mmCIF file of C-alpha atoms and ligand atoms in Angstrom:
data_model
loop_
_atom_site.group_PDB
_atom_site.id
_atom_site.type_symbol
_atom_site.label_atom_id
_atom_site.label_comp_id
_atom_site.label_asym_id
_atom_site.label_seq_id
_atom_site.Cartn_x
_atom_site.Cartn_y
_atom_site.Cartn_z
ATOM 1 C CA MET A 25 -25.875 21.107 -23.464
ATOM 2 C CA SER A 26 -25.569 17.311 -23.013
ATOM 3 C CA ALA A 27 -24.293 16.076 -19.657
ATOM 4 C CA VAL A 28 -23.346 12.684 -18.241
ATOM 5 C CA VAL A 29 -24.119 11.403 -14.753
ATOM 6 C CA ASP A 30 -20.866 11.436 -12.764
ATOM 7 C CA PRO A 31 -21.759 10.693 -9.127
ATOM 8 C CA GLY A 32 -18.261 11.108 -7.594
ATOM 9 C CA LEU A 33 -17.515 13.993 -10.010
ATOM 10 C CA GLU A 34 -14.099 12.520 -10.802
ATOM 11 C CA ARG A 35 -14.660 13.078 -14.525
ATOM 12 C CA THR A 36 -15.912 16.624 -13.957
ATOM 13 C CA ILE A 37 -13.731 19.727 -13.923
ATOM 14 C CA ALA A 38 -15.587 22.156 -11.663
ATOM 15 C CA ALA A 39 -12.976 24.920 -11.353
ATOM 16 C CA GLU A 40 -9.716 26.324 -12.612
ATOM 17 C CA THR A 41 -7.095 26.783 -9.922
ATOM 18 C CA ARG A 42 -3.541 28.100 -9.641
ATOM 19 C CA LEU A 43 -3.216 26.770 -6.080
ATOM 20 C CA SER A 44 -2.112 23.165 -6.379
ATOM 21 C CA ASP A 45 -1.476 20.732 -9.174
ATOM 22 C CA VAL A 46 -2.173 17.159 -8.116
ATOM 23 C CA GLN A 47 -0.650 14.792 -10.670
ATOM 24 C CA GLY A 48 -2.221 11.510 -9.669
ATOM 25 C CA GLN A 49 -0.688 9.239 -12.292
ATOM 26 C CA GLU A 50 2.851 10.576 -11.752
ATOM 27 C CA GLY A 51 2.585 10.861 -7.956
ATOM 28 C CA LYS A 52 3.548 14.553 -7.970
ATOM 29 C CA LEU A 53 2.171 17.532 -6.099
ATOM 30 C CA PHE A 54 2.957 21.171 -6.854
ATOM 31 C CA LEU A 55 1.915 23.905 -4.430
ATOM 32 C CA ALA A 56 1.464 27.177 -6.324
ATOM 33 C CA GLY A 57 4.056 25.912 -8.799
ATOM 34 C CA TYR A 58 6.630 24.611 -6.286
ATOM 35 C CA PRO A 59 7.224 20.853 -5.944
ATOM 36 C CA ALA A 60 5.708 20.064 -2.526
ATOM 37 C CA GLU A 61 8.901 18.349 -1.354
ATOM 38 C CA GLU A 62 10.927 21.503 -2.155
ATOM 39 C CA ILE A 63 8.742 23.940 -0.252
ATOM 40 C CA ALA A 64 6.889 22.138 2.556
ATOM 41 C CA PRO A 65 9.997 21.192 4.618
ATOM 42 C CA TYR A 66 11.500 24.709 4.393
ATOM 43 C CA ALA A 67 8.771 27.396 4.323
ATOM 44 C CA THR A 68 7.131 28.832 7.399
ATOM 45 C CA PHE A 69 3.363 28.401 7.511
ATOM 46 C CA GLU A 70 2.988 32.174 7.089
ATOM 47 C CA GLU A 71 5.080 32.053 3.894
ATOM 48 C CA MET A 72 2.879 29.227 2.641
ATOM 49 C CA LEU A 73 -0.284 31.222 3.346
ATOM 50 C CA HIS A 74 1.118 34.298 1.596
ATOM 51 C CA LEU A 75 2.058 32.178 -1.406
ATOM 52 C CA LEU A 76 -1.374 30.568 -1.637
ATOM 53 C CA TRP A 77 -3.353 33.760 -1.101
ATOM 54 C CA PHE A 78 -1.245 36.218 -3.132
ATOM 55 C CA ASP A 79 0.520 33.856 -5.559
ATOM 56 C CA ARG A 80 4.058 34.798 -4.494
ATOM 57 C CA LEU A 81 6.419 34.362 -1.590
ATOM 58 C CA PRO A 82 6.663 37.480 0.604
ATOM 59 C CA ASP A 83 9.838 39.499 1.048
ATOM 60 C CA ARG A 84 11.125 40.025 4.592
ATOM 61 C CA ALA A 85 9.077 43.180 5.281
ATOM 62 C CA GLU A 86 5.887 41.697 3.838
ATOM 63 C CA LEU A 87 6.372 38.529 5.862
ATOM 64 C CA GLU A 88 6.789 40.514 9.053
ATOM 65 C CA THR A 89 3.622 42.536 8.465
ATOM 66 C CA PHE A 90 1.657 39.468 7.406
ATOM 67 C CA SER A 91 2.817 37.481 10.455
ATOM 68 C CA LYS A 92 1.928 40.327 12.829
ATOM 69 C CA ASN A 93 -1.507 40.715 11.279
ATOM 70 C CA LEU A 94 -2.112 37.016 11.731
ATOM 71 C CA ALA A 95 -0.777 36.927 15.298
ATOM 72 C CA ARG A 96 -2.930 39.791 16.552
ATOM 73 C CA ARG A 97 -6.062 37.908 15.536
ATOM 74 C CA ARG A 98 -5.332 34.813 17.652
ATOM 75 C CA GLU A 99 -7.441 35.757 20.626
ATOM 76 C CA LEU A 100 -10.917 34.196 20.775
ATOM 77 C CA PRO A 101 -14.073 36.105 21.701
ATOM 78 C CA ASP A 102 -15.293 35.318 25.229
ATOM 79 C CA ALA A 103 -18.435 33.720 23.793
ATOM 80 C CA THR A 104 -16.327 31.226 21.818
ATOM 81 C CA ILE A 105 -14.298 30.296 24.904
ATOM 82 C CA GLU A 106 -17.495 29.807 26.905
ATOM 83 C CA LEU A 107 -18.874 27.604 24.147
ATOM 84 C CA MET A 108 -15.673 25.526 24.215
ATOM 85 C CA ARG A 109 -15.966 25.150 28.003
ATOM 86 C CA SER A 110 -19.535 23.989 27.676
ATOM 87 C CA ALA A 111 -18.635 21.542 24.858
ATOM 88 C CA ALA A 112 -15.739 20.131 26.925
ATOM 89 C CA SER A 113 -18.003 19.602 29.925
ATOM 90 C CA ARG A 114 -20.163 17.442 27.647
ATOM 91 C CA GLN A 115 -17.099 15.669 26.165
ATOM 92 C CA ILE A 116 -18.080 16.737 22.628
ATOM 93 C CA GLN A 117 -15.606 15.324 20.109
ATOM 94 C CA PRO A 118 -12.927 17.770 18.915
ATOM 95 C CA MET A 119 -14.022 18.104 15.272
ATOM 96 C CA ASP A 120 -17.559 18.937 16.400
ATOM 97 C CA ALA A 121 -16.130 21.466 18.853
ATOM 98 C CA LEU A 122 -14.040 23.021 16.070
ATOM 99 C CA ARG A 123 -17.144 23.306 13.903
ATOM 100 C CA MET A 124 -19.048 24.901 16.790
ATOM 101 C CA GLY A 125 -16.182 27.253 17.647
ATOM 102 C CA LEU A 126 -15.773 28.479 14.083
ATOM 103 C CA SER A 127 -19.482 28.985 13.591
ATOM 104 C CA SER A 128 -19.588 31.140 16.748
ATOM 105 C CA LEU A 129 -17.322 33.739 15.077
ATOM 106 C CA ASP A 130 -18.918 36.876 13.752
ATOM 107 C CA SER A 131 -18.705 37.448 9.989
ATOM 108 C CA SER A 132 -20.346 40.875 9.856
ATOM 109 C CA ASP A 133 -18.596 44.090 8.794
ATOM 110 C CA ARG A 134 -15.179 42.627 8.037
ATOM 111 C CA SER A 135 -13.364 42.530 4.706
ATOM 112 C CA VAL A 136 -12.420 39.207 3.081
ATOM 113 C CA ASP A 137 -8.736 39.851 3.956
ATOM 114 C CA GLU A 138 -9.544 40.435 7.627
ATOM 115 C CA GLN A 139 -11.845 37.435 7.818
ATOM 116 C CA ALA A 140 -9.187 35.270 6.140
ATOM 117 C CA LEU A 141 -6.490 36.161 8.691
ATOM 118 C CA SER A 142 -8.926 35.899 11.560
ATOM 119 C CA VAL A 143 -10.233 32.460 10.577
ATOM 120 C CA VAL A 144 -6.737 30.980 10.114
ATOM 121 C CA ALA A 145 -5.444 32.458 13.379
ATOM 122 C CA LYS A 146 -8.501 31.439 15.382
ATOM 123 C CA THR A 147 -8.709 27.915 13.960
ATOM 124 C CA ALA A 148 -5.395 27.151 15.693
ATOM 125 C CA THR A 149 -6.537 28.812 18.924
ATOM 126 C CA ILE A 150 -9.850 26.936 18.952
ATOM 127 C CA VAL A 151 -8.093 23.591 18.398
ATOM 128 C CA ALA A 152 -5.565 24.239 21.189
ATOM 129 C CA THR A 153 -8.105 25.743 23.595
ATOM 130 C CA TYR A 154 -10.499 22.872 23.175
ATOM 131 C CA HIS A 155 -7.774 20.261 23.492
ATOM 132 C CA ARG A 156 -6.718 21.684 26.857
ATOM 133 C CA LEU A 157 -10.261 22.068 28.146
ATOM 134 C CA LEU A 158 -11.109 18.513 27.139
ATOM 135 C CA ASN A 159 -8.090 17.371 29.152
ATOM 136 C CA ALA A 160 -9.125 19.393 32.212
ATOM 137 C CA GLN A 161 -6.419 22.025 31.660
ATOM 138 C CA GLU A 162 -6.940 25.767 31.515
ATOM 139 C CA PRO A 163 -6.362 27.263 28.040
ATOM 140 C CA VAL A 164 -3.022 28.966 27.430
ATOM 141 C CA PRO A 165 -3.787 32.513 26.233
ATOM 142 C CA PRO A 166 -2.403 33.196 22.752
ATOM 143 C CA ASN A 167 0.946 34.944 22.646
ATOM 144 C CA GLN A 168 1.478 37.440 19.823
ATOM 145 C CA GLU A 169 5.245 37.044 19.590
ATOM 146 C CA PRO A 170 6.056 33.724 17.915
ATOM 147 C CA GLY A 171 5.113 32.360 14.515
ATOM 148 C CA HIS A 172 1.848 30.558 13.950
ATOM 149 C CA VAL A 173 3.207 27.047 14.506
ATOM 150 C CA SER A 174 5.196 27.914 17.641
ATOM 151 C CA ALA A 175 2.117 29.653 18.964
ATOM 152 C CA LEU A 176 -0.017 26.576 18.303
ATOM 153 C CA LEU A 177 2.452 24.315 20.136
ATOM 154 C CA MET A 178 2.677 26.784 23.029
ATOM 155 C CA MET A 179 -1.108 26.974 23.315
ATOM 156 C CA LEU A 180 -1.315 23.172 23.270
ATOM 157 C CA GLU A 181 1.557 22.392 25.619
ATOM 158 C CA GLY A 182 2.058 25.537 27.684
ATOM 159 C CA LYS A 183 5.793 25.715 26.995
ATOM 160 C CA THR A 184 8.157 26.997 24.329
ATOM 161 C CA PRO A 185 8.610 24.249 21.710
ATOM 162 C CA THR A 186 11.977 23.109 20.368
ATOM 163 C CA ALA A 187 12.946 24.202 16.859
ATOM 164 C CA GLU A 188 12.746 20.553 15.721
ATOM 165 C CA ARG A 189 9.148 20.217 16.875
ATOM 166 C CA VAL A 190 8.162 23.473 15.193
ATOM 167 C CA ARG A 191 9.839 22.405 11.947
ATOM 168 C CA ALA A 192 8.136 19.001 11.948
ATOM 169 C CA LEU A 193 4.674 20.448 12.524
ATOM 170 C CA GLU A 194 5.281 23.282 10.076
ATOM 171 C CA THR A 195 6.274 20.727 7.417
ATOM 172 C CA TYR A 196 3.082 18.806 8.075
ATOM 173 C CA LEU A 197 0.819 21.878 7.934
ATOM 174 C CA ASN A 198 2.470 23.092 4.711
ATOM 175 C CA THR A 199 2.202 19.640 3.153
ATOM 176 C CA VAL A 200 -1.537 19.422 3.741
ATOM 177 C CA SER A 201 -2.287 23.130 3.168
ATOM 178 C CA ASP A 202 -3.828 22.514 -0.231
ATOM 179 C CA HIS A 203 -4.678 19.574 -2.436
ATOM 180 C CA GLY A 204 -6.782 20.356 -5.478
ATOM 181 C CA LEU A 205 -10.531 20.116 -5.348
ATOM 182 C CA ASN A 206 -10.750 17.640 -2.471
ATOM 183 C CA ALA A 207 -14.112 17.166 -0.738
ATOM 184 C CA SER A 208 -13.716 19.799 2.008
ATOM 185 C CA THR A 209 -12.262 22.383 -0.387
ATOM 186 C CA PHE A 210 -15.102 21.766 -2.809
ATOM 187 C CA ALA A 211 -17.607 22.129 0.036
ATOM 188 C CA GLY A 212 -16.017 25.478 0.955
ATOM 189 C CA ARG A 213 -16.077 26.668 -2.651
ATOM 190 C CA VAL A 214 -19.744 25.699 -3.033
ATOM 191 C CA ILE A 215 -20.605 27.757 0.047
ATOM 192 C CA ILE A 216 -18.569 30.852 -0.855
ATOM 193 C CA ALA A 217 -19.881 30.699 -4.427
ATOM 194 C CA THR A 218 -23.289 31.725 -3.075
ATOM 195 C CA HIS A 219 -21.535 34.905 -1.808
ATOM 196 C CA SER A 220 -21.888 33.698 1.752
ATOM 197 C CA ASP A 221 -18.877 34.436 4.021
ATOM 198 C CA LEU A 222 -15.514 32.807 4.792
ATOM 199 C CA ILE A 223 -16.557 31.669 8.259
ATOM 200 C CA SER A 224 -19.518 29.769 6.833
ATOM 201 C CA ALA A 225 -17.362 28.281 4.061
ATOM 202 C CA VAL A 226 -14.703 27.109 6.500
ATOM 203 C CA THR A 227 -17.303 25.743 8.921
ATOM 204 C CA GLY A 228 -18.837 23.678 6.102
ATOM 205 C CA ALA A 229 -15.408 22.496 5.006
ATOM 206 C CA VAL A 230 -14.677 21.301 8.566
ATOM 207 C CA GLY A 231 -17.825 19.176 8.382
ATOM 208 C CA ALA A 232 -16.590 17.542 5.174
ATOM 209 C CA LEU A 233 -13.057 17.024 6.520
ATOM 210 C CA LYS A 234 -14.348 15.140 9.558
ATOM 211 C CA GLY A 235 -15.434 12.058 7.584
ATOM 212 C CA PRO A 236 -13.239 8.926 7.682
ATOM 213 C CA LEU A 237 -13.003 8.858 3.881
ATOM 214 C CA HIS A 238 -11.331 12.273 3.991
ATOM 215 C CA GLY A 239 -9.523 13.709 7.014
ATOM 216 C CA GLY A 240 -10.706 11.236 9.602
ATOM 217 C CA ALA A 241 -8.394 8.399 8.511
ATOM 218 C CA PRO A 242 -5.115 8.968 10.421
ATOM 219 C CA GLY A 243 -6.587 7.944 13.770
ATOM 220 C CA PRO A 244 -7.811 4.564 12.479
ATOM 221 C CA ALA A 245 -4.522 4.105 10.563
ATOM 222 C CA LEU A 246 -2.545 4.475 13.788
ATOM 223 C CA ASP A 247 -4.999 2.279 15.716
ATOM 224 C CA MET A 248 -4.346 -0.414 13.150
ATOM 225 C CA VAL A 249 -0.568 -0.269 13.763
ATOM 226 C CA PHE A 250 -1.127 -0.279 17.545
ATOM 227 C CA ASP A 251 -3.473 -3.280 17.268
ATOM 228 C CA ILE A 252 -0.954 -5.230 15.187
ATOM 229 C CA GLU A 253 1.691 -4.810 17.930
ATOM 230 C CA THR A 254 4.404 -6.942 16.309
ATOM 231 C CA ALA A 255 5.448 -7.313 12.669
ATOM 232 C CA ASP A 256 4.653 -11.051 12.540
ATOM 233 C CA ARG A 257 0.984 -10.288 13.322
ATOM 234 C CA ALA A 258 0.620 -7.854 10.405
ATOM 235 C CA GLU A 259 -0.276 -10.364 7.720
ATOM 236 C CA PRO A 260 -2.992 -12.354 9.577
ATOM 237 C CA TYR A 261 -4.470 -9.119 10.991
ATOM 238 C CA LEU A 262 -4.655 -7.345 7.629
ATOM 239 C CA ARG A 263 -5.897 -10.473 5.828
ATOM 240 C CA GLU A 264 -8.748 -10.762 8.284
ATOM 241 C CA LYS A 265 -9.781 -7.168 7.624
ATOM 242 C CA LEU A 266 -9.621 -7.606 3.863
ATOM 243 C CA ASP A 267 -11.459 -10.969 4.073
ATOM 244 C CA HIS A 268 -14.285 -9.102 5.826
ATOM 245 C CA GLY A 269 -14.376 -6.461 3.067
ATOM 246 C CA GLU A 270 -12.925 -3.773 5.332
ATOM 247 C CA ARG A 271 -10.723 -0.962 4.016
ATOM 248 C CA LEU A 272 -7.213 -0.449 5.270
ATOM 249 C CA MET A 273 -7.005 3.103 6.549
ATOM 250 C CA GLY A 274 -4.142 5.151 5.161
ATOM 251 C CA PHE A 275 -4.214 3.400 1.784
ATOM 252 C CA GLY A 276 -5.906 4.227 -1.507
ATOM 253 C CA HIS A 277 -6.705 7.600 -3.002
ATOM 254 C CA ARG A 278 -9.224 8.986 -5.440
ATOM 255 C CA VAL A 279 -6.555 10.804 -7.445
ATOM 256 C CA TYR A 280 -3.176 9.178 -6.721
ATOM 257 C CA LYS A 281 -2.765 5.840 -8.406
ATOM 258 C CA VAL A 282 0.883 5.690 -7.341
ATOM 259 C CA ARG A 283 2.364 6.516 -3.942
ATOM 260 C CA ASP A 284 1.069 9.815 -2.529
ATOM 261 C CA PRO A 285 4.112 12.157 -2.627
ATOM 262 C CA ARG A 286 3.039 13.614 0.720
ATOM 263 C CA ALA A 287 3.694 10.233 2.360
ATOM 264 C CA ASP A 288 7.419 10.617 1.561
ATOM 265 C CA ILE A 289 7.607 14.234 2.790
ATOM 266 C CA LEU A 290 5.972 13.274 6.074
ATOM 267 C CA GLY A 291 7.925 10.013 6.357
ATOM 268 C CA GLU A 292 11.169 11.997 6.065
ATOM 269 C CA ALA A 293 9.962 14.650 8.562
ATOM 270 C CA THR A 294 9.095 11.859 11.003
ATOM 271 C CA ARG A 295 12.501 10.228 10.597
ATOM 272 C CA ARG A 296 14.175 13.600 11.254
ATOM 273 C CA LEU A 297 12.129 14.065 14.388
ATOM 274 C CA TYR A 298 13.210 10.646 15.695
ATOM 275 C CA ARG A 299 16.814 11.523 15.008
ATOM 276 C CA SER A 300 16.352 14.597 17.228
ATOM 277 C CA GLY A 301 15.353 12.230 20.037
ATOM 278 C CA GLU A 302 11.542 12.525 19.917
ATOM 279 C CA GLY A 303 9.001 9.739 19.838
ATOM 280 C CA ASP A 304 8.880 5.973 19.717
ATOM 281 C CA GLU A 305 11.188 4.624 17.012
ATOM 282 C CA ASP A 306 10.004 1.029 17.461
ATOM 283 C CA LEU A 307 6.486 2.053 16.492
ATOM 284 C CA TYR A 308 7.839 3.818 13.425
ATOM 285 C CA ASN A 309 9.775 0.706 12.364
ATOM 286 C CA LEU A 310 6.688 -1.436 12.928
ATOM 287 C CA ALA A 311 4.611 0.962 10.821
ATOM 288 C CA VAL A 312 7.091 0.697 7.951
ATOM 289 C CA GLU A 313 6.822 -3.108 8.091
ATOM 290 C CA VAL A 314 3.008 -2.993 8.318
ATOM 291 C CA GLU A 315 2.946 -0.684 5.300
ATOM 292 C CA ALA A 316 4.940 -3.173 3.204
ATOM 293 C CA VAL A 317 2.586 -6.042 4.115
ATOM 294 C CA ALA A 318 -0.503 -3.891 3.499
ATOM 295 C CA LEU A 319 0.701 -2.894 0.026
ATOM 296 C CA ARG A 320 1.430 -6.515 -0.866
ATOM 297 C CA LEU A 321 -2.011 -7.667 0.324
ATOM 298 C CA LEU A 322 -3.882 -4.792 -1.336
ATOM 299 C CA ASP A 323 -2.264 -5.788 -4.608
ATOM 300 C CA GLU A 324 -3.354 -9.385 -4.016
ATOM 301 C CA TYR A 325 -6.952 -8.604 -2.931
ATOM 302 C CA LYS A 326 -7.598 -5.652 -5.267
ATOM 303 C CA PRO A 327 -5.431 -6.329 -8.311
ATOM 304 C CA GLY A 328 -5.285 -3.477 -10.790
ATOM 305 C CA ARG A 329 -6.714 -0.946 -8.311
ATOM 306 C CA ASN A 330 -3.272 0.531 -7.586
ATOM 307 C CA LEU A 331 -3.984 1.086 -3.907
ATOM 308 C CA GLN A 332 -0.966 2.846 -2.421
ATOM 309 C CA THR A 333 -0.005 4.551 0.825
ATOM 310 C CA ASN A 334 -1.742 7.920 1.218
ATOM 311 C CA VAL A 335 -0.952 11.012 3.280
ATOM 312 C CA GLU A 336 -2.875 9.829 6.325
ATOM 313 C CA TYR A 337 -0.575 6.943 7.177
ATOM 314 C CA TYR A 338 2.513 9.087 7.766
ATOM 315 C CA THR A 339 0.412 11.915 9.177
ATOM 316 C CA ALA A 340 -0.525 9.510 11.949
ATOM 317 C CA LEU A 341 3.102 8.633 12.637
ATOM 318 C CA LEU A 342 4.352 12.218 12.551
ATOM 319 C CA LEU A 343 1.658 13.551 14.851
ATOM 320 C CA HIS A 344 2.072 10.589 17.197
ATOM 321 C CA CYS A 345 5.823 11.249 17.274
ATOM 322 C CA LEU A 346 5.030 14.847 18.266
ATOM 323 C CA GLY A 347 3.088 13.394 21.188
ATOM 324 C CA PHE A 348 -0.325 14.380 19.803
ATOM 325 C CA PRO A 349 -3.192 12.089 20.810
ATOM 326 C CA VAL A 350 -5.380 10.665 18.046
ATOM 327 C CA SER A 351 -8.184 13.078 18.993
ATOM 328 C CA LEU A 352 -5.967 15.953 17.786
ATOM 329 C CA PHE A 353 -5.127 14.476 14.382
ATOM 330 C CA THR A 354 -8.032 15.667 12.251
ATOM 331 C CA PRO A 355 -8.284 19.074 13.994
ATOM 332 C CA THR A 356 -4.559 19.587 13.273
ATOM 333 C CA PHE A 357 -5.211 18.708 9.631
ATOM 334 C CA ALA A 358 -7.832 21.480 9.661
ATOM 335 C CA VAL A 359 -5.284 23.979 11.052
ATOM 336 C CA GLY A 360 -3.205 23.381 7.908
ATOM 337 C CA ARG A 361 -5.956 22.946 5.339
ATOM 338 C CA VAL A 362 -7.792 26.102 6.417
ATOM 339 C CA GLY A 363 -5.110 28.077 4.513
ATOM 340 C CA GLY A 364 -6.014 26.233 1.317
ATOM 341 C CA TRP A 365 -9.764 26.485 1.925
ATOM 342 C CA ILE A 366 -9.454 30.232 2.147
ATOM 343 C CA ALA A 367 -7.197 30.435 -0.890
ATOM 344 C CA HIS A 368 -9.840 28.508 -2.865
ATOM 345 C CA CYS A 369 -12.618 30.722 -1.537
ATOM 346 C CA ARG A 370 -10.699 33.809 -2.663
ATOM 347 C CA GLU A 371 -10.230 32.232 -6.072
ATOM 348 C CA GLN A 372 -13.906 31.269 -6.248
ATOM 349 C CA LEU A 373 -14.942 34.817 -5.372
ATOM 350 C CA GLU A 374 -12.810 36.077 -8.265
ATOM 351 C CA THR A 375 -14.572 33.813 -10.763
ATOM 352 C CA GLY A 376 -17.959 34.663 -9.270
ATOM 353 C CA ARG A 377 -19.918 31.680 -10.586
ATOM 354 C CA LEU A 378 -22.583 29.981 -8.500
ATOM 355 C CA ILE A 379 -21.930 26.208 -8.345
ATOM 356 C CA ARG A 380 -25.098 24.385 -9.223
ATOM 357 C CA PRO A 381 -24.756 20.963 -10.918
ATOM 358 C CA GLY A 382 -27.767 19.066 -12.174
ATOM 359 C CA ALA A 383 -29.231 15.726 -11.102
ATOM 360 C CA THR A 384 -30.976 13.083 -13.178
ATOM 361 C CA TYR A 385 -34.436 12.451 -11.780
ATOM 362 C CA THR A 386 -35.004 8.720 -11.099
ATOM 363 C CA GLY A 387 -38.121 8.916 -8.909
ATOM 364 C CA GLN A 388 -41.698 8.071 -9.860
ATOM 365 C CA ASP A 389 -43.786 10.158 -12.233
ATOM 366 C CA ASP A 390 -47.416 11.115 -12.225
ATOM 367 C CA ARG A 391 -48.263 10.487 -8.586
ATOM 368 C CA THR A 392 -51.605 11.684 -7.341
ATOM 369 C CA TRP A 393 -52.032 13.287 -3.937
ATOM 370 C CA ILE A 394 -54.008 11.082 -1.478
ATOM 371 C CA PRO A 395 -55.288 12.784 1.702
ATOM 372 C CA LEU A 396 -54.023 11.313 4.971
ATOM 373 C CA ASP A 397 -57.326 9.654 5.993
ATOM 374 C CA GLN A 398 -57.471 7.780 2.670
ATOM 375 C CA ARG A 399 -53.914 6.261 2.752
HETATM 376 N N1 COA B 405 -8.519 -0.816 1.576
HETATM 377 C C1 COA B 405 -9.086 -1.832 0.911
HETATM 378 N N2 COA B 405 -9.734 -1.695 -0.254
HETATM 379 C C2 COA B 405 -9.810 -0.461 -0.759
HETATM 380 C C3 COA B 405 -9.233 0.648 -0.131
HETATM 381 C C4 COA B 405 -8.548 0.428 1.094
HETATM 382 N N3 COA B 405 -7.978 1.421 1.742
HETATM 383 N N4 COA B 405 -9.477 1.741 -0.855
HETATM 384 C C5 COA B 405 -10.169 1.355 -1.920
HETATM 385 N N5 COA B 405 -10.385 0.015 -1.876
HETATM 386 C C6 COA B 405 -11.079 -0.808 -2.849
HETATM 387 C C7 COA B 405 -12.564 -0.613 -2.814
HETATM 388 O O1 COA B 405 -13.177 -1.493 -1.911
HETATM 389 C C8 COA B 405 -12.943 -0.893 -4.242
HETATM 390 O O2 COA B 405 -12.931 -2.264 -4.433
HETATM 391 P P1 COA B 405 -14.013 -2.976 -5.393
HETATM 392 O O3 COA B 405 -13.891 -2.295 -6.718
HETATM 393 O O4 COA B 405 -13.612 -4.400 -5.381
HETATM 394 O O5 COA B 405 -15.340 -2.709 -4.771
HETATM 395 C C9 COA B 405 -11.758 -0.327 -5.040
HETATM 396 O O6 COA B 405 -10.653 -0.369 -4.151
HETATM 397 C C10 COA B 405 -11.975 1.103 -5.504
HETATM 398 O O7 COA B 405 -12.453 1.862 -4.419
HETATM 399 P P2 COA B 405 -13.264 3.206 -4.538
HETATM 400 O O8 COA B 405 -14.109 3.360 -3.336
HETATM 401 O O9 COA B 405 -13.905 3.303 -5.880
HETATM 402 O O10 COA B 405 -12.111 4.254 -4.526
HETATM 403 P P3 COA B 405 -12.307 5.749 -4.202
HETATM 404 O O11 COA B 405 -11.497 6.497 -5.175
HETATM 405 O O12 COA B 405 -13.714 6.158 -4.072
HETATM 406 O O13 COA B 405 -11.706 5.768 -2.727
HETATM 407 C C11 COA B 405 -10.704 6.396 -0.761
HETATM 408 C C12 COA B 405 -10.718 6.589 -2.283
HETATM 409 C C13 COA B 405 -9.584 7.265 -0.178
HETATM 410 C C14 COA B 405 -12.028 6.849 -0.190
HETATM 411 C C15 COA B 405 -10.446 4.911 -0.428
HETATM 412 O O14 COA B 405 -9.239 4.479 -1.003
HETATM 413 C C16 COA B 405 -10.491 4.620 1.069
HETATM 414 O O15 COA B 405 -11.553 4.431 1.615
HETATM 415 N N6 COA B 405 -9.287 4.588 1.733
HETATM 416 C C17 COA B 405 -9.247 4.357 3.159
HETATM 417 C C18 COA B 405 -9.531 5.655 3.896
HETATM 418 C C19 COA B 405 -8.403 6.638 3.814
HETATM 419 O O16 COA B 405 -7.231 6.306 3.983
HETATM 420 N N7 COA B 405 -8.775 7.906 3.560
HETATM 421 C C20 COA B 405 -7.824 9.004 3.479
HETATM 422 C C21 COA B 405 -7.716 9.491 2.088
HETATM 423 S S1 COA B 405 -6.413 10.677 1.903
#
């Protein structure tokens, strides 16, 4: 079989999936067949998980059972909490703590279904527990009553969230729950394809998500808007970055060559949250102006590259509007994406094929071993 070298794999189809259809040229995203903008703002996160894992929305009774099964797995083992305490005392960064927390979970003697529920439930608890510990607050023990997103907000903030806050965060988590064969999802699929376990796959995926070219961009995107301060400073500030060959965070995408449809879903969710009286509307207005200047300059500096706003830009604004600090942005992304990682792992397990691409050897040939004392 002849093969071509494709270093970023963008010309390689490595899997078939029914989970999400990312139409990069059209700027459309379908989640298990539903246009993202028609499902993300309305579904609960539990409905989204059920859809991704079982390929259909649950009926009322199924949703209740599914939600209960998820909720009763929220509690962390003592060893994980101790590990989080120790990490917080050393001021370990939150994505590293999430990786450590997940890898401390036990994968033995549990079915894939049980592990799946447990990993999703505990990802939220680890993120909230670590956030509080890092801020010198005692963790809020998980409550089994509310839905996943209410529970996450309660564990983070120690109080019952408003319906508007729950809806905004739920929309965000649904929007980012799955997105084709992105880097972290691919990492998870590679791991599970060896018939390892879901905890290992999700831990590896967290490592991939952490990078600034993937899930680590919303923090820098928001920093950029903060640094700019006023709309008149946007152009000189962004020009200086581009003159120095720097990338503008929150812009450009490997697949979307038009505006990322998730930017509009999150932009609308952010606007709705402001209307309910949350957040800093001036910052939002500034961000909209910065976005327009950035798009104009990207077109000028990188003509023909079609660099457009991506999901991270409005993620930053939405999470900031919810009062989340930048350190929580990428971990919160993981709380949503873990549903998609697991859905992909389940799909990968069904196809059962080890992922093992080739590499073209470009090193030297015919070397002869020289003992150390003769080199
Ligand atoms: N700002 C400025 N220039 C950018 C850019 C950005 N955000 N994104 C891409 N470019 C430029 C590259 O420098 C390159 O220019 P060149 O051909 O003159 O060297 C060209 O556009 C193509 O970039 P490339 O790295 O091949 O694109 P990619 O498909 O590998 O990159 C990203 C996709 C997302 C990694 C990239 O757009 C990026 O780094 N964006 C900023 C980080 C970010 O927002 N990440 C979140 C993604 S959801």
